[in-house]
Coordinates of C-alpha atoms in Angstrom, one line a residue:
Chain A
M1 CA 0.0 0.0 0.1
S2 CA 1.4 3.5 -0.8
Y3 CA 1.3 6.0 1.9
A4 CA 1.0 9.8 1.9
V5 CA 3.6 10.0 4.5
E6 CA 5.8 7.0 6.1
V7 CA 8.3 8.0 8.8
S8 CA 10.5 5.2 9.9
D9 CA 12.8 5.2 13.2
L10 CA 13.1 8.9 13.0
T11 CA 15.4 10.7 15.6
F12 CA 16.1 14.5 15.5
A13 CA 18.1 16.6 18.1
Y14 CA 19.0 20.1 17.8
E15 CA 21.5 19.7 20.3
R16 CA 22.7 16.5 22.1
E17 CA 19.3 15.8 23.8
P18 CA 17.0 14.4 21.2
I19 CA 13.5 16.2 20.5
L20 CA 12.1 13.2 18.6
E21 CA 13.3 9.8 19.2
R22 CA 12.6 6.7 17.3
I23 CA 9.5 7.9 15.6
N24 CA 7.3 5.7 13.3
F25 CA 4.6 7.2 11.7
R26 CA 2.4 6.4 8.6
M27 CA -0.7 8.4 7.2
E28 CA -3.2 7.2 4.5
T29 CA -4.2 9.5 1.6
S30 CA -7.6 10.0 2.9
D31 CA -6.5 10.8 6.5
F32 CA -7.3 14.0 8.5
M33 CA -4.4 13.5 11.0
A34 CA -4.3 15.6 14.3
I35 CA -1.2 16.0 16.3
I36 CA -1.3 16.7 19.8
G37 CA 1.0 16.7 22.8
P38 CA 2.6 19.2 25.4
N39 CA 4.5 22.2 24.5
G40 CA 8.2 21.3 24.1
G41 CA 7.2 17.8 22.9
G42 CA 8.2 18.0 19.5
K43 CA 5.4 18.8 17.3
S44 CA 6.3 21.6 15.3
T45 CA 9.8 20.1 14.9
F46 CA 7.9 17.1 13.5
L47 CA 6.3 19.1 10.9
K48 CA 9.5 20.9 10.2
L49 CA 10.8 17.6 9.5
L50 CA 8.1 16.5 7.2
V51 CA 8.3 19.6 5.0
G52 CA 12.1 19.1 4.5
L53 CA 12.9 22.4 6.7
L54 CA 15.0 20.2 9.0
S55 CA 16.8 16.9 8.3
P56 CA 16.6 13.7 10.5
K57 CA 19.8 12.8 12.5
Q58 CA 18.6 9.2 11.9
G59 CA 15.9 7.4 10.0
T60 CA 13.8 8.3 6.8
I61 CA 10.8 10.3 6.2
K62 CA 8.9 9.6 2.9
I63 CA 6.4 11.7 1.4
F64 CA 4.4 10.1 -1.4
G65 CA 7.7 7.8 -1.5
E66 CA 9.9 10.6 -2.0
P67 CA 12.3 12.4 0.6
P68 CA 10.7 15.9 1.4
Q69 CA 13.4 18.3 0.3
K70 CA 12.8 16.5 -3.5
I71 CA 8.9 17.3 -3.4
R72 CA 8.7 20.5 -1.8
G73 CA 6.5 22.0 -4.8
I74 CA 3.7 19.2 -3.6
L75 CA 3.7 20.4 -0.2
G76 CA 1.1 22.9 1.2
Y77 CA 2.3 24.3 4.5
V78 CA 1.1 26.8 7.0
P79 CA 3.8 27.6 9.5
Q80 CA 3.0 29.1 12.9
N81 CA 1.5 32.5 12.5
T82 CA 3.3 33.8 15.7
H83 CA 6.4 35.4 13.8
I84 CA 4.1 37.1 11.0
N85 CA 4.1 40.9 11.4
I86 CA 0.4 42.0 10.5
E87 CA 1.5 45.5 10.3
F88 CA 3.3 44.2 6.9
P89 CA 2.3 46.3 4.0
I90 CA 0.8 43.6 1.5
R91 CA -2.4 42.7 0.0
V92 CA -4.2 39.5 0.6
L93 CA -3.6 38.4 -3.3
D94 CA 0.1 39.0 -3.0
V95 CA 0.3 37.0 0.0
V96 CA -1.3 34.0 -1.6
L97 CA 0.8 34.5 -4.7
M98 CA 3.8 33.7 -2.8
G99 CA 3.1 30.1 -2.8
Y100 CA 3.9 30.3 -6.7
H101 CA 7.3 31.5 -6.1
E102 CA 9.0 28.3 -7.0
G103 CA 11.2 28.7 -10.1
K104 CA 10.4 32.2 -10.7
R105 CA 12.0 34.5 -12.9
P106 CA 13.4 37.7 -11.4
L107 CA 12.0 41.2 -11.9
F108 CA 9.0 39.9 -13.8
G109 CA 5.6 39.5 -12.0
Y110 CA 3.2 36.9 -12.0
N111 CA 1.3 35.7 -14.9
E112 CA -2.5 36.1 -15.2
L113 CA -2.9 32.2 -14.8
E114 CA -1.3 32.4 -11.3
K115 CA -3.2 35.5 -10.6
K116 CA -6.3 33.6 -11.5
R117 CA -5.3 30.4 -9.4
A118 CA -4.5 32.6 -6.5
T119 CA -8.0 33.8 -6.6
E120 CA -9.6 30.6 -6.8
A121 CA -7.6 29.4 -3.7
L122 CA -9.2 32.4 -1.9
E123 CA -12.5 31.6 -3.1
K124 CA -12.1 27.9 -1.9
V125 CA -11.3 29.6 1.5
G126 CA -14.4 31.9 1.0
L127 CA -12.1 35.2 0.8
A128 CA -12.4 36.1 -2.9
H129 CA -14.2 39.5 -1.8
R130 CA -10.8 40.2 0.4
L131 CA -8.6 39.9 -2.6
H132 CA -7.1 43.6 -2.5
A133 CA -7.5 44.2 1.3
K134 CA -4.4 44.9 3.3
I135 CA -3.5 41.8 5.2
G136 CA -3.6 43.6 8.7
A137 CA -7.0 44.9 7.9
L138 CA -8.3 41.2 8.3
S139 CA -9.4 39.4 11.5
G140 CA -7.3 36.5 12.9
G141 CA -9.5 33.6 11.5
E142 CA -9.5 35.4 8.0
R143 CA -5.6 35.7 8.2
Q144 CA -5.3 32.1 8.8
R145 CA -7.7 31.6 5.7
V146 CA -5.3 33.3 3.9
M147 CA -2.3 31.6 4.9
I148 CA -4.3 28.0 3.9
A149 CA -4.9 29.5 0.4
R150 CA -1.3 30.3 0.1
A151 CA -0.6 26.8 0.8
L152 CA -3.1 25.5 -1.8
C153 CA -1.4 27.6 -4.4
G154 CA 0.5 24.9 -7.1
S155 CA -2.1 22.1 -6.0
P156 CA -0.5 20.4 -3.2
K157 CA -1.0 16.8 -2.6
L158 CA -0.4 17.1 1.1
L159 CA -1.3 19.7 3.4
I160 CA 0.2 20.5 6.8
L161 CA -0.7 22.9 9.3
D162 CA 1.1 24.1 12.6
E163 CA -1.4 25.3 15.2
P164 CA -3.6 27.0 12.6
T165 CA -6.2 28.2 15.2
S166 CA -4.2 29.5 17.7
N167 CA -5.7 32.8 19.1
L168 CA -9.2 31.9 17.7
D169 CA -12.2 31.6 19.6
I170 CA -14.2 28.4 19.6
E171 CA -16.5 29.4 16.6
G172 CA -13.2 30.7 14.6
Q173 CA -11.6 27.4 15.3
K174 CA -14.4 25.4 14.1
S175 CA -14.7 27.2 10.9
I176 CA -11.1 26.8 10.2
Y177 CA -11.6 22.8 10.9
T178 CA -14.5 22.8 8.9
L179 CA -12.5 24.1 5.7
L180 CA -10.1 21.7 6.7
Q181 CA -12.1 18.9 6.8
H182 CA -13.6 20.0 3.2
L183 CA -10.3 20.0 1.9
N184 CA -9.6 16.7 3.2
K185 CA -11.9 15.3 0.9
H186 CA -9.1 15.9 -1.8
I187 CA -6.0 15.8 -0.1
P188 CA -4.8 14.4 3.2
V189 CA -4.2 16.8 6.1
I190 CA -2.1 16.6 9.1
V191 CA -2.6 19.5 12.0
V192 CA -0.9 20.0 15.0
S193 CA -3.3 21.7 17.6
H194 CA -3.7 22.6 21.1
D195 CA -7.4 22.7 20.8
I196 CA -7.9 19.1 21.7
S197 CA -11.6 19.5 22.2
V198 CA -12.3 20.7 18.9
I199 CA -9.8 19.1 16.7
L200 CA -11.0 15.6 17.7
E201 CA -14.2 16.3 16.2
Y202 CA -12.7 16.5 12.9
A203 CA -9.7 14.5 12.6
N204 CA -9.9 10.7 11.9
K205 CA -6.6 9.9 13.6
V206 CA -4.8 11.4 16.5
A207 CA -1.1 11.1 17.0
Y208 CA 0.3 12.3 20.5
I209 CA 3.9 13.3 20.6
N210 CA 6.1 14.0 23.4
R211 CA 9.5 12.9 22.3
R212 CA 7.7 9.6 21.3
L213 CA 4.8 9.4 19.2
T214 CA 2.0 7.1 19.6
F215 CA -1.6 6.6 17.7
H216 CA -4.9 6.5 19.2
D217 CA -8.3 5.5 18.5
I218 CA -10.3 8.7 17.8
S219 CA -13.5 6.8 18.6
D220 CA -12.5 6.7 22.4
K221 CA -11.9 10.3 23.4
N222 CA -11.5 9.2 26.9
R223 CA -8.6 6.9 26.2
V224 CA -6.9 9.7 24.3
F225 CA -6.8 11.8 27.2
H226 CA -6.0 9.0 29.9
T227 CA -3.7 7.1 28.0
H228 CA -0.8 9.6 27.9
G229 CA -1.7 11.7 30.9
L230 CA -3.1 14.6 29.2
E231 CA -5.1 15.4 32.0
E232 CA -1.8 16.8 33.8
H233 CA -1.9 19.7 31.4
F234 CA -5.4 21.0 31.9
C235 CA -7.6 21.7 35.0
E236 CA -10.7 19.6 36.0
V237 CA -13.3 22.2 34.3
E238 CA -11.1 22.3 31.1
L239 CA -11.2 18.4 30.9
L240 CA -14.8 18.4 31.6
Q241 CA -15.7 21.1 28.8
M242 CA -13.3 18.9 26.3
L243 CA -15.0 15.7 27.1
G244 CA -18.4 16.9 26.7
A245 CA -21.2 17.8 29.6
D246 CA -20.9 14.5 30.7
G247 CA -17.3 14.2 31.6
C248 CA -15.3 11.3 31.6
D249 CA -17.0 7.9 31.8
R250 CA -14.1 6.4 33.8
C251 CA -13.4 8.7 36.5
N252 CA -16.3 11.4 35.7
G253 CA -13.5 14.1 35.9
T254 CA -13.2 13.8 39.5
S255 CA -9.9 11.8 39.6
F256 CA -8.2 14.1 37.3
Q257 CA -4.7 15.1 38.8
T258 CA -5.0 18.8 38.1
E259 CA -2.4 21.3 37.9
K260 CA -4.5 23.7 40.3
S261 CA -4.4 20.8 43.0
K262 CA -0.7 19.8 43.0
Chain B
M1 CA 16.5 79.7 0.2
I2 CA 16.1 80.3 -3.5
E3 CA 19.4 82.6 -3.3
A4 CA 21.3 79.7 -1.6
L5 CA 21.0 77.6 -4.5
Q6 CA 23.5 79.6 -6.8
F7 CA 26.2 78.2 -4.5
P8 CA 27.7 74.9 -5.7
F9 CA 27.9 73.6 -2.4
F10 CA 24.1 74.0 -1.6
Q11 CA 23.5 72.5 -5.1
H12 CA 25.4 69.6 -4.2
A13 CA 23.6 69.3 -0.7
I14 CA 20.0 69.3 -2.5
V15 CA 21.4 66.4 -4.6
A16 CA 22.7 64.3 -1.7
G17 CA 19.6 64.9 0.3
I18 CA 17.5 63.5 -2.9
L19 CA 19.7 60.5 -3.6
V20 CA 20.0 59.7 0.1
S21 CA 16.4 60.2 0.7
L22 CA 15.7 57.5 -2.0
A23 CA 18.1 55.1 -0.6
A24 CA 16.9 55.5 2.9
G25 CA 13.2 55.2 1.8
I26 CA 13.8 51.8 0.3
I27 CA 16.5 50.5 2.6
G28 CA 14.6 51.8 5.5
S29 CA 11.4 49.9 4.5
L30 CA 13.3 46.7 4.5
I31 CA 14.8 47.5 8.1
V32 CA 11.7 48.1 9.5
V33 CA 9.6 45.3 8.1
N34 CA 12.1 43.0 9.0
R35 CA 12.6 44.4 12.5
M36 CA 16.3 45.2 12.0
V37 CA 16.4 48.7 13.3
F38 CA 18.9 47.6 16.2
L39 CA 21.0 45.7 13.9
S40 CA 21.1 48.8 11.6
G41 CA 22.2 50.9 14.8
G42 CA 24.8 48.4 15.6
I43 CA 26.2 48.7 11.8
A44 CA 26.1 52.6 11.8
H45 CA 27.9 53.0 15.1
A46 CA 30.5 50.3 14.0
S47 CA 31.2 51.9 10.8
Y48 CA 32.8 54.7 12.8
G49 CA 35.9 52.2 13.2
G50 CA 36.1 52.3 9.5
I51 CA 36.3 56.2 9.6
G52 CA 39.0 55.9 12.1
M53 CA 40.9 53.5 10.1
A54 CA 40.5 55.4 7.1
L55 CA 41.9 58.5 8.5
Y56 CA 44.7 56.8 9.8
F57 CA 45.7 54.8 6.7
G58 CA 45.2 57.9 4.5
I59 CA 42.4 56.0 2.3
P60 CA 39.1 57.7 1.5
V61 CA 36.8 58.0 4.2
F62 CA 33.8 56.7 2.2
L63 CA 35.8 53.6 1.3
G64 CA 36.7 52.6 4.9
A65 CA 33.4 53.5 6.1
S66 CA 31.9 51.3 3.5
L67 CA 34.1 48.5 4.0
F68 CA 34.0 48.4 7.6
A69 CA 30.1 48.6 7.8
V70 CA 30.0 45.8 5.4
A71 CA 32.3 43.7 7.3
A72 CA 30.2 44.5 10.5
A73 CA 27.1 43.7 8.7
M74 CA 28.3 40.4 7.6
L75 CA 29.2 39.4 10.9
I76 CA 26.3 40.7 12.6
A77 CA 24.4 38.2 10.1
Y78 CA 26.3 35.4 10.6
L79 CA 26.0 35.8 14.6
T80 CA 22.3 36.6 14.5
L81 CA 21.6 33.8 12.3
H82 CA 23.9 31.2 14.1
D83 CA 22.6 32.1 17.6
K84 CA 19.4 34.4 17.7
T85 CA 19.2 33.9 21.5
R86 CA 22.3 35.9 21.9
S87 CA 21.7 38.6 18.9
D88 CA 21.4 41.4 21.3
T89 CA 24.6 40.9 22.9
F90 CA 26.4 40.3 19.5
I91 CA 25.0 43.8 18.4
G92 CA 25.8 45.3 21.2
L93 CA 29.5 44.3 21.1
I94 CA 30.0 45.2 17.5
W95 CA 28.4 48.5 18.2
A96 CA 30.7 49.6 21.1
V97 CA 33.9 47.8 19.5
G98 CA 33.4 49.6 16.4
M99 CA 33.2 52.9 17.8
A100 CA 36.4 52.2 20.2
I101 CA 38.4 51.1 17.2
G102 CA 37.4 54.6 15.4
V103 CA 38.2 56.4 18.3
I104 CA 41.5 54.8 18.9
F105 CA 42.6 55.1 15.4
T106 CA 41.7 58.7 15.3
D107 CA 43.9 59.2 18.4
M108 CA 46.7 57.4 16.8
T109 CA 46.2 59.4 13.5
P110 CA 49.2 62.4 13.3
G111 CA 48.0 65.9 12.9
Y112 CA 44.5 64.8 12.6
H113 CA 42.2 68.1 13.1
T114 CA 39.1 67.1 10.9
D115 CA 36.0 68.0 12.9
L116 CA 35.0 64.6 14.2
M117 CA 31.2 66.0 14.8
S118 CA 30.8 66.1 11.1
Y119 CA 30.5 62.3 11.0
L120 CA 28.7 62.0 14.3
F121 CA 26.0 64.3 13.4
G122 CA 26.5 65.1 9.7
S123 CA 27.7 67.8 7.1
I124 CA 25.3 67.9 4.3
L125 CA 26.8 71.4 3.3
A126 CA 30.4 69.7 2.9
V127 CA 29.3 67.2 0.1
T128 CA 31.9 66.9 -2.8
D129 CA 31.4 65.9 -6.4
T130 CA 33.1 62.5 -5.2
D131 CA 30.6 61.8 -2.3
L132 CA 27.8 62.2 -4.9
W133 CA 29.2 59.9 -7.2
M134 CA 29.7 57.5 -4.9
T135 CA 26.3 58.1 -3.6
T136 CA 25.0 57.4 -7.0
T137 CA 26.6 54.5 -7.5
L138 CA 25.6 52.8 -4.3
L139 CA 21.9 54.0 -4.9
G140 CA 22.0 52.3 -8.3
V141 CA 23.2 49.1 -6.7
I142 CA 20.4 49.2 -4.1
V143 CA 17.6 49.8 -6.8
T144 CA 19.0 47.1 -8.9
V145 CA 19.0 44.5 -6.1
V146 CA 15.9 45.5 -4.8
L147 CA 14.2 45.6 -8.4
F148 CA 15.6 42.1 -9.4
R149 CA 15.0 40.4 -6.0
Y150 CA 12.0 42.3 -5.1
R151 CA 9.9 39.1 -4.6
E152 CA 12.3 37.0 -2.8
I153 CA 12.9 40.1 -0.6
V154 CA 9.0 40.4 0.3
A155 CA 8.8 36.7 0.9
V156 CA 11.6 36.3 3.0
S157 CA 10.5 39.6 4.9
Y158 CA 7.0 38.6 5.3
D159 CA 7.4 34.9 6.2
S160 CA 10.8 33.6 6.3
E161 CA 9.9 29.8 7.1
F162 CA 7.4 29.7 4.2
A163 CA 10.0 31.3 1.8
M164 CA 12.4 28.7 3.1
L165 CA 10.1 25.6 2.0
R166 CA 9.8 27.4 -1.2
G167 CA 13.4 27.5 -1.9
I168 CA 14.6 30.9 -1.1
S169 CA 18.0 31.1 1.0
V170 CA 16.6 33.0 4.0
S171 CA 20.2 33.4 5.0
F172 CA 21.3 34.9 2.0
Y173 CA 18.5 37.5 1.7
H174 CA 18.9 38.2 5.6
T175 CA 22.9 39.1 4.9
L176 CA 21.9 40.9 1.8
M177 CA 19.4 43.3 3.5
L178 CA 22.0 43.8 6.2
V179 CA 25.0 44.7 3.8
L180 CA 22.5 47.1 1.7
S181 CA 21.7 48.6 5.0
A182 CA 25.4 48.9 5.6
L183 CA 25.8 50.9 2.5
T184 CA 23.0 53.0 3.1
V185 CA 24.0 54.1 6.5
V186 CA 27.3 54.7 5.0
I187 CA 26.1 57.0 2.2
A188 CA 23.7 58.7 4.8
I189 CA 26.5 59.8 7.5
K190 CA 27.1 62.9 5.1
V191 CA 23.7 64.0 5.5
V192 CA 22.7 63.3 9.3
G193 CA 25.9 61.8 10.6
L194 CA 25.8 58.0 12.1
I195 CA 24.1 58.8 15.5
L196 CA 21.1 60.1 13.9
V197 CA 21.0 58.0 10.7
I198 CA 18.6 55.2 12.3
A199 CA 15.7 58.2 12.8
M200 CA 16.3 58.9 9.2
L201 CA 15.7 55.5 8.0
T202 CA 12.8 54.7 10.5
I203 CA 10.5 57.9 10.9
P204 CA 9.3 58.2 7.1
V205 CA 9.0 54.7 7.1
Y206 CA 6.9 54.4 10.1
I207 CA 4.3 56.8 8.5
A208 CA 4.5 55.4 5.1
E209 CA 3.8 51.8 6.8
K210 CA 0.5 53.1 8.1
I211 CA -0.6 54.3 4.4
A212 CA 0.9 51.9 1.9
R213 CA -0.6 48.5 0.8
S214 CA 2.6 47.0 -0.7
L215 CA 6.0 47.0 0.2
W216 CA 6.9 49.1 -3.3
Q217 CA 4.5 51.6 -2.3
M218 CA 5.9 51.9 1.2
M219 CA 9.6 52.6 -0.2
I220 CA 8.5 55.0 -2.5
L221 CA 6.3 56.6 0.2
S222 CA 9.1 56.7 2.7
G223 CA 11.5 58.0 0.2
V224 CA 9.1 61.1 -0.6
F225 CA 8.5 61.8 3.1
C226 CA 12.3 61.3 3.7
L227 CA 12.9 64.0 0.9
I228 CA 10.3 66.3 2.5
F229 CA 11.9 66.3 5.6
T230 CA 15.4 66.5 4.7
L231 CA 14.7 69.6 2.0
S232 CA 12.8 71.2 5.2
G233 CA 15.7 70.4 7.5
L234 CA 17.9 71.7 5.3
W235 CA 16.0 75.2 4.8
L236 CA 15.7 75.5 8.6
S237 CA 19.5 75.0 9.1
Y238 CA 20.1 77.2 6.2
R239 CA 17.8 80.1 7.7
Y240 CA 18.5 79.5 11.2
D241 CA 22.0 78.6 11.3
L242 CA 21.6 75.1 12.7
T243 CA 23.4 71.9 12.5
S244 CA 21.5 70.3 9.3
G245 CA 21.7 66.5 10.4
A246 CA 19.7 67.5 13.9
S247 CA 17.5 70.0 11.9
I248 CA 16.2 67.2 9.7
I249 CA 15.7 64.7 12.3
L250 CA 13.7 67.3 14.5
V251 CA 11.3 68.1 11.2
S252 CA 11.0 64.2 10.9
A253 CA 10.1 63.9 14.6
A254 CA 7.8 66.7 14.4
A255 CA 5.9 65.3 11.5
L256 CA 5.6 62.0 12.8
I257 CA 3.8 63.4 16.0
L258 CA 1.6 65.4 14.0
F259 CA 1.1 62.4 11.9
V260 CA 0.2 60.1 14.7
S261 CA -1.9 62.7 16.6
V262 CA -4.1 63.4 13.3
R263 CA -4.5 59.8 13.0
H264 CA -5.3 59.4 16.5
L265 CA -7.9 61.9 16.1
T266 CA -9.7 60.6 12.9
K267 CA -10.1 57.3 14.3
K268 CA -11.8 58.8 17.5
I269 CA -13.9 60.9 15.2
V270 CA -14.8 58.0 12.8
K271 CA -15.6 55.9 16.0
Q272 CA -18.1 58.5 17.4

């Protein structure tokens, strides 16, 4: 069987201590994969390895059977938006056109076909009417949609997003995930997220990364939380909200070891 | 000021003001959107080392300052790319060490009596033909590079991680922008001096950033604002016998305060 992503025995370290250790990961072409885990657990590093911005110290990464550096053109990537200057003087269309950079000639502008496709990408994310708006005039959710449109330029075969819903309210998060779910009808999607309660409603697979990686059966949310001690990262009230009004059917939320009670 | 235009030194000053304003508009925009103001400040002050060495070895000051500033820019680029967490320390070090080298070499220069203040605070009325040719050449280099690499520069400035994914060498463009900043700083030293140059590179840009819808618009607007402030400052310095560099900066600062106040008031009125 051919996989969209196949990672074998991956180990990575920025310095001596490994950030990721002996990671094995497979993803099918129809998957909507959520990657969860604590801060500093290696989630973003894992994505950077998948798109070829970092190279593994050990192990292999194959995207559609090829190393990521060879097929960057078919990867749609939405990096974390924390480093982006929202005051930057640039129009929405120009941000999306950046997705077409590869192989461009110097000096000359983008051609009409590229502009048409960029407009189509903006239509897909519901922002065709903001084509000429300055990026800073958009809301946080709209800006994330622009980043997704940029990632869609060049018709990617895999979409990878690093915390696309950070700083968005629940409605904003749901709107982004609904869009990703729609896109997932055509391409596999990998999303790193902290919004566990929301992402679990949309993803069909969940991987938990904290130096090591483990897969979860998405049908049992309680197990997702309990297996990896996720309860330790949230207070009781937050966990009850995540697991629904009934709380956890194993412990009913009462046995969680909470940050506040420690 | 019309009568002053008949003097060659004043004509030189105006041409220098135009050329430097254009360069400051383009490079100042890159400095601001890339949040490299402190880096450029470090380069500007470090270039004093080149001035001191040029005086000591008897080579043209413009050349000495350019070489030293470019070397400082490349060193800062290398250090900040390799250890971002310590970048402020490195910049501070290069800033101070460059100035110290300049002071020591100036001390060692026999019979040196040139007015050092002109390098620190500018002397636009002392611009020579050679200075103008050098400035024109450097402006030509800056415009050519930005014109031919505009898209890459925008991509790296806006989202370096995504740019890297699209195969653009972020470290190359980061270094290139710092080197261009170094050259701009050197040509602006004659106009406002190395201590005040950062204000010239940032104040017009700050105003333009609020109006422009693209980086190239921001560059042009910044250049125009910079030119207006430079000529106004020049007129003030001529009219009231003031230091030209400081006059230019104070005119810029006054315009900034006016702009911010009007903008704030307009927003308030619109909200009501």
